CSV table of C-alpha atoms in Angstrom, one decimal:
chain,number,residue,atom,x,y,z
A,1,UNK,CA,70.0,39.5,102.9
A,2,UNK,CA,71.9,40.6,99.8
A,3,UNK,CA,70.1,44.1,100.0
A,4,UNK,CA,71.0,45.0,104.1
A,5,UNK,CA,74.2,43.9,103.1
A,6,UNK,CA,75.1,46.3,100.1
A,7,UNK,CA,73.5,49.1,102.2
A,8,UNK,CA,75.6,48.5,105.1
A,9,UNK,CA,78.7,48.1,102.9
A,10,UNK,CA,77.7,51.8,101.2
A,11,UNK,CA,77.2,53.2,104.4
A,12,UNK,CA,80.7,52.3,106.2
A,13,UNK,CA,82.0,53.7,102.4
A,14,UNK,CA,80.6,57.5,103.1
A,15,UNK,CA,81.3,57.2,106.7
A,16,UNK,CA,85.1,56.1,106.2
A,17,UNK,CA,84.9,58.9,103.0
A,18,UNK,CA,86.5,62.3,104.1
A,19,UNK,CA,84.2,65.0,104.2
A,20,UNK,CA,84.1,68.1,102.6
A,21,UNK,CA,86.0,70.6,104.7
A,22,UNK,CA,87.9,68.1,106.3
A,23,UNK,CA,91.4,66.2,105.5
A,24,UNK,CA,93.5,66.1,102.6
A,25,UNK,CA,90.7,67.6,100.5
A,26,UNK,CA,90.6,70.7,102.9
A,27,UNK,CA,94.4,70.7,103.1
A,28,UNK,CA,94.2,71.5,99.2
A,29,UNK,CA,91.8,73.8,99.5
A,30,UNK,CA,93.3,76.1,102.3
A,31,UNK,CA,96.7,75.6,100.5
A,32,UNK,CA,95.0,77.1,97.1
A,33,UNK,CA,93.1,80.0,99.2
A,34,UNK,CA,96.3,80.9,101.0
A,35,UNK,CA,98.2,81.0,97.3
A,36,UNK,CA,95.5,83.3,96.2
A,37,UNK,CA,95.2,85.2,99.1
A,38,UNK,CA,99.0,86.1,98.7
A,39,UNK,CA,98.6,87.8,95.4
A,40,UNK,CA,97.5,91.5,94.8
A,41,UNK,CA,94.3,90.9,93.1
A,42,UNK,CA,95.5,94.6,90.8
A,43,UNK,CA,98.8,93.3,90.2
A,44,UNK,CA,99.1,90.3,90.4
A,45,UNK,CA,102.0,90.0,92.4
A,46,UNK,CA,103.0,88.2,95.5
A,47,UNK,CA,102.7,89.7,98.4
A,48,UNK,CA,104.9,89.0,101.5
A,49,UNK,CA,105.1,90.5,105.2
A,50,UNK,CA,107.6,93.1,106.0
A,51,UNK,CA,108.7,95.0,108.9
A,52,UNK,CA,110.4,97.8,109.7
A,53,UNK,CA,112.5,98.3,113.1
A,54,UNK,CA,112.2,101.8,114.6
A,55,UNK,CA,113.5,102.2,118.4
A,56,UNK,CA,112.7,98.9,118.9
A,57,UNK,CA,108.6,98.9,117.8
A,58,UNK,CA,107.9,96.4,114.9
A,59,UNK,CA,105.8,98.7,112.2
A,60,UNK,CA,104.9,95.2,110.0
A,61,UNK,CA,103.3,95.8,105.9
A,62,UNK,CA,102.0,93.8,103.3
A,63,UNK,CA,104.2,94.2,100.6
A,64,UNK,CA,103.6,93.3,97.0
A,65,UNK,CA,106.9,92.1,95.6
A,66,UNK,CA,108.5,93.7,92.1
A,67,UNK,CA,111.0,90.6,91.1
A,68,UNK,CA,111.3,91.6,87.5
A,69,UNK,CA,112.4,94.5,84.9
A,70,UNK,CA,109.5,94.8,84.3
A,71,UNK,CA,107.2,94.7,87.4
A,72,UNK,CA,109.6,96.7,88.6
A,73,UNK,CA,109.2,99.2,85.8
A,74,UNK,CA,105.5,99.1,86.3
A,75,UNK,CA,105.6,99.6,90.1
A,76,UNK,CA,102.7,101.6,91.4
A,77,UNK,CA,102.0,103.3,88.4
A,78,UNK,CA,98.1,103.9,87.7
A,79,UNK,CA,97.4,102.8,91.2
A,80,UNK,CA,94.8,104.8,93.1
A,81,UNK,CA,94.5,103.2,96.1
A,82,UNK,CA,97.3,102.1,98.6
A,83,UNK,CA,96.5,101.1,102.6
A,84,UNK,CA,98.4,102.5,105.6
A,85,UNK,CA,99.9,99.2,105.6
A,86,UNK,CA,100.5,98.4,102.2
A,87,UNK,CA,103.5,98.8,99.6
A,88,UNK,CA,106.4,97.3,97.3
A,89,UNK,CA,109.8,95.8,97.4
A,90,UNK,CA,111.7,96.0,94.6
A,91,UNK,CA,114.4,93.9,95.6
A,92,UNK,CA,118.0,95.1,93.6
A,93,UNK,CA,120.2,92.3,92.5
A,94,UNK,CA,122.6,92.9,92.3
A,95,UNK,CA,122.8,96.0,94.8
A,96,UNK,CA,123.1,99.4,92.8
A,97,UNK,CA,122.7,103.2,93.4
A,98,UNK,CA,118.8,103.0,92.7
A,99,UNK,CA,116.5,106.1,91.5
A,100,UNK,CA,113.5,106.5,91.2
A,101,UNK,CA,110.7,108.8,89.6
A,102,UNK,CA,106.4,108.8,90.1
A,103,UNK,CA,105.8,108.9,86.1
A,104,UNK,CA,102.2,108.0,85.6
A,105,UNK,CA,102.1,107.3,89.8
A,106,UNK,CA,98.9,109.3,91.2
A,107,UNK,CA,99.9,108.6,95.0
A,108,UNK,CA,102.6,110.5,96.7
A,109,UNK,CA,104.9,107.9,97.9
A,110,UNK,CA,107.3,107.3,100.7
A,111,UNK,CA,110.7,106.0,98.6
A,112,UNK,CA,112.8,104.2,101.2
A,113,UNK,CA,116.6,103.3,100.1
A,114,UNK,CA,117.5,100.2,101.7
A,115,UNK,CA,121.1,99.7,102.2
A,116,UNK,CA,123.4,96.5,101.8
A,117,UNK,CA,123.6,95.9,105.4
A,118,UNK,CA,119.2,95.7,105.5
A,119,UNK,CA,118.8,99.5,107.2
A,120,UNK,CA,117.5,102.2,105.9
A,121,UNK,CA,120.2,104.8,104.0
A,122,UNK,CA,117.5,107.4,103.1
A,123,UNK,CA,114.0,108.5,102.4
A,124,UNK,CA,112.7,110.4,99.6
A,125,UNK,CA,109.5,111.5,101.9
A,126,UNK,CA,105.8,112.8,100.1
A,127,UNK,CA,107.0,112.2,96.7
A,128,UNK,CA,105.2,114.6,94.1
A,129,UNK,CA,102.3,112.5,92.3
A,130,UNK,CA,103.4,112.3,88.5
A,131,UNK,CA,106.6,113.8,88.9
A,132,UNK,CA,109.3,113.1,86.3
A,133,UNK,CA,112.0,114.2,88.9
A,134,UNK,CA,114.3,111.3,90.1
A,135,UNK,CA,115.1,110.4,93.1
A,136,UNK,CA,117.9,108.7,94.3
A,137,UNK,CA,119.6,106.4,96.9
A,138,UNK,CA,123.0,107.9,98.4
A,139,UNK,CA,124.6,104.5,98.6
A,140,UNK,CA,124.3,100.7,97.4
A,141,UNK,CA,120.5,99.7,97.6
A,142,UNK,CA,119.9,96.0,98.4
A,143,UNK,CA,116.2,96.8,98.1
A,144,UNK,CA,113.8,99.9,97.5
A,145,UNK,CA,110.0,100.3,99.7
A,146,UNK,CA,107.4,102.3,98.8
A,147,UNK,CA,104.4,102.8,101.2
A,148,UNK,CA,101.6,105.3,101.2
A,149,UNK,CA,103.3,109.1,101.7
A,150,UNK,CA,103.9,110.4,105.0
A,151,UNK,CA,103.5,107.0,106.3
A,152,UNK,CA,107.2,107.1,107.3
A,153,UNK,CA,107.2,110.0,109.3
A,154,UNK,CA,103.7,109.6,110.9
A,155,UNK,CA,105.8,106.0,112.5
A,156,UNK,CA,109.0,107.4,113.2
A,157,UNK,CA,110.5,105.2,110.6
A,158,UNK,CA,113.6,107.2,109.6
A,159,UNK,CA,117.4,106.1,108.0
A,160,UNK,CA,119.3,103.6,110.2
A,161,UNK,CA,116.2,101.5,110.9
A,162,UNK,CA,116.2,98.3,110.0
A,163,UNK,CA,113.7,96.5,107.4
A,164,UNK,CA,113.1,92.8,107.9
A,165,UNK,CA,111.3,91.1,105.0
């Protein structure tokens, strides 16, 4: 009787037991894919959604994000590959007249000023690859894009627009 007993007992144990894929466990596990799914596997860096606001169409990106001196010294450099949809925020705290240059970048680049007020002040369009000729915002930059070159003209995105990220 002792026997049926124990086996029973086991039984309503792995029954009552969550399952893999299920629960808590599962909970963990989606919460661990999503934090590595938000990282740029060549960089390293989070990567967060962004959109830009051109006569009224969303245009959304993944951006990596550049937080410090030195991500944001290293920006795209050595990079060979960048999607349609891809880029980088360098976020500018506080807000400063930024410039920029493509040393040791092999992509041209779309550099996209963003002003104080969130819109966009200016864009240095089809930067040169490798170029050690700045470019510069014409104002206070709260933040600067980059995305793929010609990108910005082949949306429509242009100063004025605003960039939600």
């Amino acid at each position: 009787m002792r026997r049926p007993l124990s086996l029973l007992a086991a039984a309503l144990v792995v029954a009552c037991s969550p399952q893999p894929g299920t629960g808590a466990a599962a909970a963990t596990g989606a919460a661990d894919a999503q934090t590595a799914e938000s990282r740029h596997p060549v960089s390293g860096l989070e990567i967060i959604p962004l959109a830009v606001i051109s006569d009224g169409e969303r245009h959304e990106f993944a951006v990596e994000v550049a937080r410090t001196a030195q991500e944001q010294a290293r920006g795209l450099m050595f990079r060979t590959e960048l999607g349609p949809n891809e880029g980088m925020i360098f976020p500018r705290n506080p807000p400063d007249v930024a410039s920029f240059w493509m040393k040791n970048t092999p992509l041209p680049l779309d550099i996209i000023f963003v002003g104080e007020d969130g819109r966009i002040m200016n864009i240095a369009a089809n930067t040169v690859p490798y170029s050690l000729e700045s470019v510069s915002a014409v104002g206070l930059t709260s933040a600067v894009l980059e995305i793929p070159g010609g990108r910005a003209a082949e949306l429509g995105i242009e100063p004025g627009d605003a960039v939600e990220w």
